[in-house]
PDB file of C-alpha atoms in Angstrom:
ATOM      1  CA  MET I  23       0.000   0.000   0.000  1.00 36.00           C
ATOM      2  CA  ASP I  24       1.350   3.465  -0.846  1.00 41.00           C
ATOM      3  CA  ASP I  25       2.306   5.903   1.870  1.00 38.00           C
ATOM      4  CA  PRO I  26      -0.670   8.103   2.819  1.00 39.00           C
ATOM      5  CA  PRO I  27      -0.887  11.598   1.390  1.00 36.00           C
ATOM      6  CA  TYR I  28      -0.126  14.599   3.589  1.00 34.00           C
ATOM      7  CA  ILE I  29      -2.347  17.592   4.094  1.00 33.00           C
ATOM      8  CA  HIS I  30      -0.655  20.840   5.084  1.00 36.00           C
ATOM      9  CA  PRO I  31      -2.393  23.298   7.415  1.00 37.00           C
ATOM     10  CA  ALA I  32      -5.078  25.444   5.859  1.00 34.00           C
ATOM     11  CA  PRO I  33      -4.345  29.175   5.527  1.00 32.00           C
ATOM     12  CA  GLY I  34      -4.888  30.926   8.814  1.00 36.00           C
ATOM     13  CA  LYS I  35      -4.659  27.750  10.874  1.00 40.00           C
ATOM     14  CA  LYS I  36      -2.929  28.467  14.188  1.00 41.00           C
ATOM     15  CA  ILE I  37       0.465  26.765  14.415  1.00 46.00           C
ATOM     16  CA  MET I  38       1.941  25.815  17.765  1.00 44.00           C
ATOM     17  CA  SER I  39       5.337  27.338  18.473  1.00 68.00           C
ATOM     18  CA  THR I  40       6.152  25.067  21.428  1.00 82.00           C
ATOM     19  CA  TYR I  41       6.539  21.307  21.311  1.00 88.00           C
ATOM     20  CA  LYS I  42       3.467  19.300  22.324  1.00 89.00           C
ATOM     21  CA  ALA I  43       4.025  15.578  22.028  1.00 92.00           C
ATOM     22  CA  ILE I  44       1.258  13.134  21.172  1.00 95.00           C
ATOM     23  CA  PRO I  45       1.351  11.169  24.443  1.00 96.00           C
ATOM     24  CA  ALA I  46       0.338   7.777  23.007  1.00 97.00           C
ATOM     25  CA  TYR I  47       2.989   8.118  20.297  1.00 97.00           C
ATOM     26  CA  TYR I  48       5.865   9.249  22.480  1.00 97.00           C
ATOM     27  CA  ASP I  49       7.543   5.997  23.545  1.00 97.00           C
ATOM     28  CA  PRO I  50       7.180   4.105  20.236  1.00 97.00           C
ATOM     29  CA  GLU I  51       8.115   7.253  18.305  1.00 97.00           C
ATOM     30  CA  TYR I  52      11.422   7.795  20.100  1.00 96.00           C
ATOM     31  CA  GLY I  53      12.311   4.311  21.326  1.00 92.00           C
ATOM     32  CA  HIS I  54      14.730   3.688  18.427  1.00 92.00           C
ATOM     33  CA  TYR I  55      16.976   6.673  19.223  1.00 94.00           C
ATOM     34  CA  ASP I  56      20.423   5.426  20.224  1.00 94.00           C
ATOM     35  CA  MET I  57      21.086   8.567  22.270  1.00 95.00           C
ATOM     36  CA  LEU I  58      18.219   7.680  24.588  1.00 96.00           C
ATOM     37  CA  ARG I  59      20.049   4.515  25.593  1.00 95.00           C
ATOM     38  CA  ARG I  60      23.288   6.389  26.279  1.00 97.00           C
ATOM     39  CA  ASP I  61      22.422   9.685  27.946  1.00 98.00           C
ATOM     40  CA  VAL I  62      21.366   8.506  31.406  1.00 98.00           C
ATOM     41  CA  PRO I  63      24.241   6.002  31.880  1.00 98.00           C
ATOM     42  CA  LEU I  64      26.727   8.842  31.314  1.00 98.00           C
ATOM     43  CA  MET I  65      25.043  11.013  33.931  1.00 98.00           C
ATOM     44  CA  LEU I  66      24.847   8.154  36.438  1.00 98.00           C
ATOM     45  CA  ARG I  67      28.599   7.579  36.112  1.00 98.00           C
ATOM     46  CA  HIS I  68      29.122  11.118  37.410  1.00 98.00           C
ATOM     47  CA  MET I  69      26.739  10.818  40.355  1.00 98.00           C
ATOM     48  CA  PRO I  70      27.758   9.578  43.811  1.00 96.00           C
ATOM     49  CA  ARG I  71      26.770   6.024  44.691  1.00 92.00           C
ATOM     50  CA  ARG I  72      25.014   7.230  47.826  1.00 96.00           C
ATOM     51  CA  ARG I  73      21.351   8.122  47.441  1.00 97.00           C
ATOM     52  CA  GLN I  74      20.816  11.509  45.794  1.00 98.00           C
ATOM     53  CA  LYS I  75      17.745  13.682  45.615  1.00 98.00           C
ATOM     54  CA  VAL I  76      17.192  14.261  41.877  1.00 98.00           C
ATOM     55  CA  LEU I  77      14.812  16.534  39.978  1.00 99.00           C
ATOM     56  CA  GLU I  78      14.169  15.757  36.310  1.00 98.00           C
ATOM     57  CA  LEU I  79      12.683  18.654  34.381  1.00 98.00           C
ATOM     58  CA  ALA I  80      10.315  17.752  31.516  1.00 98.00           C
ATOM     59  CA  VAL I  81      10.126  14.155  32.712  1.00 98.00           C
ATOM     60  CA  GLY I  82       7.830  13.085  29.849  1.00 97.00           C
ATOM     61  CA  THR I  83       6.903   9.412  30.169  1.00 98.00           C
ATOM     62  CA  ALA I  84       9.683   8.844  32.763  1.00 98.00           C
ATOM     63  CA  ARG I  85      12.147   7.076  30.483  1.00 98.00           C
ATOM     64  CA  ALA I  86      15.124   8.624  32.284  1.00 98.00           C
ATOM     65  CA  ALA I  87      13.514   9.038  35.698  1.00 98.00           C
ATOM     66  CA  ILE I  88      12.766   5.323  36.064  1.00 98.00           C
ATOM     67  CA  THR I  89      16.363   4.404  35.248  1.00 98.00           C
ATOM     68  CA  ILE I  90      17.718   6.955  37.741  1.00 98.00           C
ATOM     69  CA  ALA I  91      15.313   5.761  40.444  1.00 98.00           C
ATOM     70  CA  LYS I  92      16.273   2.129  39.837  1.00 98.00           C
ATOM     71  CA  ALA I  93      19.902   3.157  40.421  1.00 98.00           C
ATOM     72  CA  GLY I  94      18.899   3.954  44.015  1.00 97.00           C
ATOM     73  CA  HIS I  95      18.184   7.681  43.884  1.00 98.00           C
ATOM     74  CA  HIS I  96      14.986   9.459  44.840  1.00 98.00           C
ATOM     75  CA  VAL I  97      13.612  11.230  41.776  1.00 98.00           C
ATOM     76  CA  THR I  98      10.998  13.930  41.393  1.00 98.00           C
ATOM     77  CA  GLY I  99       9.832  14.370  37.811  1.00 98.00           C
ATOM     78  CA  VAL I 100       7.884  17.388  36.581  1.00 98.00           C
ATOM     79  CA  ASP I 101       6.120  17.951  33.271  1.00 98.00           C
ATOM     80  CA  TYR I 102       3.501  20.425  32.070  1.00 96.00           C
ATOM     81  CA  ASP I 103       1.439  17.740  30.259  1.00 97.00           C
ATOM     82  CA  PRO I 104      -0.949  15.780  32.532  1.00 97.00           C
ATOM     83  CA  GLU I 105      -1.324  12.999  29.943  1.00 97.00           C
ATOM     84  CA  MET I 106       2.438  12.426  29.923  1.00 98.00           C
ATOM     85  CA  ILE I 107       2.439  12.347  33.728  1.00 98.00           C
ATOM     86  CA  GLU I 108      -0.335   9.748  33.629  1.00 98.00           C
ATOM     87  CA  ILE I 109       1.676   7.508  31.298  1.00 98.00           C
ATOM     88  CA  ALA I 110       4.774   8.021  33.454  1.00 98.00           C
ATOM     89  CA  ALA I 111       2.882   6.937  36.569  1.00 98.00           C
ATOM     90  CA  LYS I 112       1.707   3.727  34.883  1.00 98.00           C
ATOM     91  CA  LYS I 113       5.256   2.957  33.744  1.00 98.00           C
ATOM     92  CA  ARG I 114       6.604   3.671  37.236  1.00 98.00           C
ATOM     93  CA  ASP I 115       4.102   1.280  38.797  1.00 98.00           C
ATOM     94  CA  ALA I 116       4.829  -1.408  36.194  1.00 98.00           C
ATOM     95  CA  ALA I 117       8.551  -1.057  36.958  1.00 98.00           C
ATOM     96  CA  GLY I 118       7.916  -1.885  40.615  1.00 98.00           C
ATOM     97  CA  LEU I 119       8.671   1.618  41.855  1.00 98.00           C
ATOM     98  CA  SER I 120       6.579   3.629  44.290  1.00 97.00           C
ATOM     99  CA  GLU I 121       6.074   7.342  44.897  1.00 96.00           C
ATOM    100  CA  MET I 122       8.824   7.033  47.506  1.00 96.00           C
ATOM    101  CA  ASN I 123      11.205   6.247  44.623  1.00 98.00           C
ATOM    102  CA  LEU I 124       9.717   8.450  41.905  1.00 98.00           C
ATOM    103  CA  THR I 125       7.387  11.362  42.578  1.00 98.00           C
ATOM    104  CA  LEU I 126       5.586  12.850  39.578  1.00 98.00           C
ATOM    105  CA  ARG I 127       4.170  16.365  39.495  1.00 98.00           C
ATOM    106  CA  GLN I 128       2.584  18.595  36.888  1.00 97.00           C
ATOM    107  CA  ALA I 129       4.389  21.931  36.690  1.00 97.00           C
ATOM    108  CA  ASN I 130       5.403  24.681  34.287  1.00 97.00           C
ATOM    109  CA  LEU I 131       9.196  25.062  34.063  1.00 98.00           C
ATOM    110  CA  LEU I 132       8.847  28.808  33.500  1.00 98.00           C
ATOM    111  CA  ARG I 133       7.206  29.217  36.921  1.00 97.00           C
ATOM    112  CA  LEU I 134       8.635  26.271  38.832  1.00 98.00           C
ATOM    113  CA  ASN I 135       8.335  26.469  42.617  1.00 97.00           C
ATOM    114  CA  LEU I 136       8.340  23.137  44.442  1.00 98.00           C
ATOM    115  CA  ASN I 137       9.486  24.616  47.774  1.00 97.00           C
ATOM    116  CA  GLU I 138      12.346  22.126  48.053  1.00 97.00           C
ATOM    117  CA  GLN I 139      15.914  21.721  46.869  1.00 98.00           C
ATOM    118  CA  PHE I 140      17.771  18.880  45.183  1.00 98.00           C
ATOM    119  CA  ASP I 141      21.282  17.453  44.928  1.00 98.00           C
ATOM    120  CA  TRP I 142      20.980  17.041  41.151  1.00 98.00           C
ATOM    121  CA  ILE I 143      18.735  18.523  38.475  1.00 99.00           C
ATOM    122  CA  CYS I 144      18.713  17.265  34.882  1.00 99.00           C
ATOM    123  CA  LEU I 145      17.199  18.500  31.635  1.00 98.00           C
ATOM    124  CA  LEU I 146      17.734  16.027  28.793  1.00 98.00           C
ATOM    125  CA  PHE I 147      17.053  15.328  25.094  1.00 97.00           C
ATOM    126  CA  ASN I 148      17.325  18.896  23.688  1.00 97.00           C
ATOM    127  CA  THR I 149      14.391  20.065  25.800  1.00 97.00           C
ATOM    128  CA  PHE I 150      16.101  23.306  26.832  1.00 98.00           C
ATOM    129  CA  LEU I 151      16.087  24.374  23.172  1.00 98.00           C
ATOM    130  CA  ASN I 152      12.281  24.520  23.241  1.00 97.00           C
ATOM    131  CA  PHE I 153      12.715  27.751  25.183  1.00 97.00           C
ATOM    132  CA  THR I 154      13.527  30.006  22.265  1.00 97.00           C
ATOM    133  CA  THR I 155      13.848  33.407  23.949  1.00 96.00           C
ATOM    134  CA  LEU I 156      16.442  34.665  26.398  1.00 97.00           C
ATOM    135  CA  LYS I 157      13.606  35.607  28.767  1.00 97.00           C
ATOM    136  CA  ASP I 158      12.344  32.019  28.878  1.00 97.00           C
ATOM    137  CA  GLN I 159      15.857  30.553  29.112  1.00 98.00           C
ATOM    138  CA  ASP I 160      16.553  32.825  32.082  1.00 98.00           C
ATOM    139  CA  ALA I 161      13.274  31.778  33.695  1.00 98.00           C
ATOM    140  CA  VAL I 162      14.145  28.077  33.372  1.00 98.00           C
ATOM    141  CA  LEU I 163      17.680  28.527  34.700  1.00 98.00           C
ATOM    142  CA  SER I 164      16.457  30.716  37.565  1.00 98.00           C
ATOM    143  CA  GLY I 165      14.181  27.837  38.516  1.00 98.00           C
ATOM    144  CA  VAL I 166      17.102  25.431  38.318  1.00 98.00           C
ATOM    145  CA  VAL I 167      19.217  27.528  40.685  1.00 98.00           C
ATOM    146  CA  ARG I 168      16.270  28.074  43.029  1.00 98.00           C
ATOM    147  CA  HIS I 169      15.804  24.309  43.369  1.00 98.00           C
ATOM    148  CA  LEU I 170      19.483  23.332  43.666  1.00 98.00           C
ATOM    149  CA  LYS I 171      21.107  22.810  47.035  1.00 98.00           C
ATOM    150  CA  PRO I 172      24.343  24.770  47.595  1.00 97.00           C
ATOM    151  CA  LYS I 173      27.024  22.975  45.576  1.00 96.00           C
ATOM    152  CA  GLY I 174      24.293  20.968  43.842  1.00 98.00           C
ATOM    153  CA  ARG I 175      24.753  19.834  40.234  1.00 98.00           C
ATOM    154  CA  PHE I 176      22.840  20.612  37.054  1.00 99.00           C
ATOM    155  CA  TRP I 177      23.118  18.252  34.050  1.00 98.00           C
ATOM    156  CA  LEU I 178      22.098  19.650  30.647  1.00 98.00           C
ATOM    157  CA  ASP I 179      22.153  17.861  27.272  1.00 98.00           C
ATOM    158  CA  ILE I 180      21.499  19.626  23.930  1.00 98.00           C
ATOM    159  CA  PHE I 181      22.775  19.282  20.372  1.00 98.00           C
ATOM    160  CA  GLN I 182      25.712  21.272  19.026  1.00 98.00           C
ATOM    161  CA  PRO I 183      24.716  23.174  15.865  1.00 97.00           C
ATOM    162  CA  ASN I 184      25.872  21.657  12.596  1.00 95.00           C
ATOM    163  CA  LEU I 185      27.138  24.615  10.587  1.00 93.00           C
ATOM    164  CA  SER I 186      26.528  23.014   7.194  1.00 93.00           C
ATOM    165  CA  LEU I 187      22.903  22.284   8.088  1.00 92.00           C
ATOM    166  CA  ILE I 188      22.292  25.744   9.506  1.00 92.00           C
ATOM    167  CA  ALA I 189      23.348  27.176   6.169  1.00 92.00           C
ATOM    168  CA  GLU I 190      20.488  25.338   4.442  1.00 95.00           C
ATOM    169  CA  GLU I 191      17.182  27.149   4.403  1.00 96.00           C
ATOM    170  CA  ALA I 192      15.182  23.936   4.618  1.00 97.00           C
ATOM    171  CA  SER I 193      15.472  20.165   4.875  1.00 96.00           C
ATOM    172  CA  ILE I 194      12.406  18.199   3.741  1.00 97.00           C
ATOM    173  CA  ASP I 195      11.302  14.604   4.323  1.00 97.00           C
ATOM    174  CA  LEU I 196      14.003  13.850   6.882  1.00 96.00           C
ATOM    175  CA  ASP I 197      14.219  10.656   8.938  1.00 95.00           C
ATOM    176  CA  PRO I 198      11.353   8.611   7.447  1.00 97.00           C
ATOM    177  CA  PHE I 199      10.277   6.181  10.124  1.00 96.00           C
ATOM    178  CA  VAL I 200       7.466   3.706  10.786  1.00 98.00           C
ATOM    179  CA  PHE I 201       6.343   2.886  14.330  1.00 98.00           C
ATOM    180  CA  TYR I 202       3.481   0.967  15.919  1.00 98.00           C
ATOM    181  CA  VAL I 203       1.277   2.470  18.647  1.00 97.00           C
ATOM    182  CA  PRO I 204      -0.163  -0.394  20.756  1.00 96.00           C
ATOM    183  CA  GLU I 205      -2.650   1.795  22.598  1.00 94.00           C
ATOM    184  CA  LEU I 206      -4.292   2.822  19.305  1.00 96.00           C
ATOM    185  CA  ASP I 207      -3.494  -0.347  17.314  1.00 96.00           C
ATOM    186  CA  ARG I 208      -2.035   1.985  14.709  1.00 97.00           C
ATOM    187  CA  THR I 209       1.010   1.838  12.445  1.00 98.00           C
ATOM    188  CA  VAL I 210       2.232   5.374  11.769  1.00 98.00           C
ATOM    189  CA  PHE I 211       4.572   6.727   9.094  1.00 98.00           C
ATOM    190  CA  LYS I 212       6.501   9.852  10.119  1.00 98.00           C
ATOM    191  CA  VAL I 213       8.747  12.320   8.314  1.00 98.00           C
ATOM    192  CA  THR I 214      10.281  15.581   9.499  1.00 98.00           C
ATOM    193  CA  ASP I 215      10.689  18.957   7.799  1.00 98.00           C
ATOM    194  CA  VAL I 216      12.987  21.687   9.109  1.00 97.00           C
ATOM    195  CA  HIS I 217      12.944  25.357   8.058  1.00 97.00           C
ATOM    196  CA  ARG I 218      15.747  27.518   9.443  1.00 97.00           C
ATOM    197  CA  ASP I 219      16.223  31.184  10.232  1.00 96.00           C
ATOM    198  CA  PRO I 220      19.875  31.615  11.291  1.00 94.00           C
ATOM    199  CA  SER I 221      19.453  35.321  12.028  1.00 93.00           C
ATOM    200  CA  ALA I 222      16.878  34.484  14.728  1.00 95.00           C
ATOM    201  CA  GLN I 223      18.595  31.219  15.726  1.00 96.00           C
ATOM    202  CA  LEU I 224      15.337  29.399  15.124  1.00 96.00           C
ATOM    203  CA  GLN I 225      14.313  26.162  13.461  1.00 96.00           C
ATOM    204  CA  ARG I 226      10.663  25.495  12.633  1.00 97.00           C
ATOM    205  CA  ILE I 227      10.199  21.739  12.993  1.00 97.00           C
ATOM    206  CA  THR I 228       7.267  19.957  11.370  1.00 97.00           C
ATOM    207  CA  PHE I 229       6.489  16.341  12.234  1.00 98.00           C
ATOM    208  CA  ARG I 230       4.167  14.873   9.593  1.00 98.00           C
ATOM    209  CA  TYR I 231       2.286  11.690  10.450  1.00 98.00           C
ATOM    210  CA  GLY I 232       0.197   9.401   8.251  1.00 98.00           C
ATOM    211  CA  TRP I 233      -1.697   6.167   8.859  1.00 98.00           C
ATOM    212  CA  PHE I 234      -4.514   4.026   7.525  1.00 97.00           C
ATOM    213  CA  ASP I 235      -7.537   2.997   9.567  1.00 95.00           C
ATOM    214  CA  ALA I 236      -9.132  -0.470   9.550  1.00 92.00           C
ATOM    215  CA  ASN I 237     -11.185   0.478   6.493  1.00 94.00           C
ATOM    216  CA  GLY I 238      -8.143   1.558   4.483  1.00 95.00           C
ATOM    217  CA  ARG I 239      -8.841   5.272   4.751  1.00 97.00           C
ATOM    218  CA  ALA I 240      -5.772   7.521   4.934  1.00 98.00           C
ATOM    219  CA  HIS I 241      -5.362   9.937   7.840  1.00 98.00           C
ATOM    220  CA  THR I 242      -2.766  12.642   8.453  1.00 97.00           C
ATOM    221  CA  ASP I 243      -1.675  14.881  11.274  1.00 96.00           C
ATOM    222  CA  GLU I 244       1.032  17.511  11.854  1.00 95.00           C
ATOM    223  CA  ARG I 245       2.865  18.954  14.814  1.00 95.00           C
ATOM    224  CA  GLN I 246       4.849  22.166  14.333  1.00 96.00           C
ATOM    225  CA  PHE I 247       7.076  23.862  16.884  1.00 96.00           C
ATOM    226  CA  ASP I 248      10.160  26.046  17.155  1.00 97.00           C
ATOM    227  CA  LEU I 249      13.591  25.129  18.475  1.00 97.00           C
ATOM    228  CA  THR I 250      16.442  27.513  19.047  1.00 97.00           C
ATOM    229  CA  PHE I 251      20.094  26.543  18.795  1.00 97.00           C
ATOM    230  CA  MET I 252      23.103  27.878  20.640  1.00 97.00           C
ATOM    231  CA  PHE I 253      26.862  27.661  20.478  1.00 98.00           C
ATOM    232  CA  PRO I 254      29.307  26.509  23.189  1.00 98.00           C
ATOM    233  CA  ARG I 255      30.472  29.944  24.325  1.00 98.00           C
ATOM    234  CA  GLU I 256      26.892  31.218  24.295  1.00 98.00           C
ATOM    235  CA  LEU I 257      25.830  28.291  26.503  1.00 98.00           C
ATOM    236  CA  GLN I 258      28.731  28.892  28.885  1.00 98.00           C
ATOM    237  CA  LEU I 259      27.879  32.576  29.287  1.00 98.00           C
ATOM    238  CA  LEU I 260      24.209  31.798  29.846  1.00 98.00           C
ATOM    239  CA  LEU I 261      25.003  29.285  32.593  1.00 98.00           C
ATOM    240  CA  GLU I 262      27.593  31.506  34.262  1.00 98.00           C
ATOM    241  CA  ARG I 263      25.209  34.455  34.456  1.00 97.00           C
ATOM    242  CA  HIS I 264      23.062  32.238  36.695  1.00 98.00           C
ATOM    243  CA  GLY I 265      25.952  31.260  38.948  1.00 98.00           C
ATOM    244  CA  LEU I 266      26.419  27.802  37.415  1.00 98.00           C
ATOM    245  CA  LYS I 267      30.051  26.816  36.990  1.00 98.00           C
ATOM    246  CA  ILE I 268      30.780  24.193  34.326  1.00 98.00           C
ATOM    247  CA  GLU I 269      32.707  21.220  35.713  1.00 98.00           C
ATOM    248  CA  HIS I 270      32.499  18.936  32.663  1.00 98.00           C
ATOM    249  CA  PHE I 271      31.762  19.803  29.024  1.00 98.00           C
ATOM    250  CA  TYR I 272      31.392  16.782  26.735  1.00 98.00           C
ATOM    251  CA  GLY I 273      30.726  16.414  23.040  1.00 98.00           C
ATOM    252  CA  ASP I 274      29.123  12.956  23.112  1.00 98.00           C
ATOM    253  CA  TYR I 275      27.988  10.143  25.388  1.00 98.00           C
ATOM    254  CA  ASP I 276      31.419   8.509  25.393  1.00 98.00           C
ATOM    255  CA  ALA I 277      32.568  11.481  27.519  1.00 98.00           C
ATOM    256  CA  SER I 278      34.784  12.727  24.684  1.00 98.00           C
ATOM    257  CA  PRO I 279      35.743  16.412  24.924  1.00 97.00           C
ATOM    258  CA  LEU I 280      33.781  18.902  22.873  1.00 98.00           C
ATOM    259  CA  ASP I 281      35.280  19.729  19.477  1.00 97.00           C
ATOM    260  CA  ALA I 282      34.046  21.148  16.183  1.00 95.00           C
ATOM    261  CA  ASP I 283      32.623  17.799  15.056  1.00 96.00           C
ATOM    262  CA  SER I 284      30.870  16.848  18.304  1.00 98.00           C
ATOM    263  CA  PRO I 285      27.146  16.167  17.913  1.00 98.00           C
ATOM    264  CA  ARG I 286      26.224  17.061  21.502  1.00 98.00           C
ATOM    265  CA  MET I 287      26.867  19.660  24.184  1.00 98.00           C
ATOM    266  CA  ILE I 288      26.613  17.894  27.534  1.00 98.00           C
ATOM    267  CA  VAL I 289      27.463  19.907  30.632  1.00 98.00           C
ATOM    268  CA  GLN I 290      27.687  19.219  34.327  1.00 98.00           C
ATOM    269  CA  CYS I 291      27.457  22.444  36.313  1.00 98.00           C
ATOM    270  CA  LYS I 292      27.926  23.209  39.997  1.00 98.00           C
ATOM    271  CA  ARG I 293      25.925  25.823  41.846  1.00 95.00           C
ATOM    272  CA  ALA I 294      28.219  28.321  43.487  1.00 85.00           C
TER     273      ALA I 294
END
């Protein structure tokens, strides 16, 4: 059967500028990413063996939080999406963890106030780049510092910009991928489009989904959102202005030092 056709938004249709995952899709959609099997082990190697109090920002469906909790740490995970929190709670229970191991809370990272402090805070999988303005970046990092104990650590993981890609105005039909959604008994075909504005340091990402129902009818859906990108010195200055001193700066999950060809910017910071 041919791939389903795609329908682009009608003129005047409101486009989301912030990422809003489709909760039922999230785990099958991203489960094949190699980086999501490597990011948490690297962070755990830098954490003390003794039990730490950890806050994961944008916990999603608790992929990382469950692994951290199983390593013996107490984790609090926050996310703005109640449906993602619901999935995370089911996964936590199925993993044999309790609220004593992993606490889940709905919260907005721009106005985060949990009235407690943590030994470690982490923000993984490019999520920080969803905050596309300096005002919002400052709000997130102010929340990080507010919730860190003195000498606490902040772990941040984002991509390093690829200069050759940034120079391209658009990339169409990237990363074609098919995944199955058990909850909906649906096989989904996905492609990604990226339109770039280097002057604004913005990328407009479009995820295009297509599937067929039981009667063979084609269906389509789109999710559009903006991501910013930043460079190493820019990231360093942003962290330092919030009193976060970089202790480690890696370019990939093998703990290799950052260089021009590194795909990632992974930092461990210490609160002054």
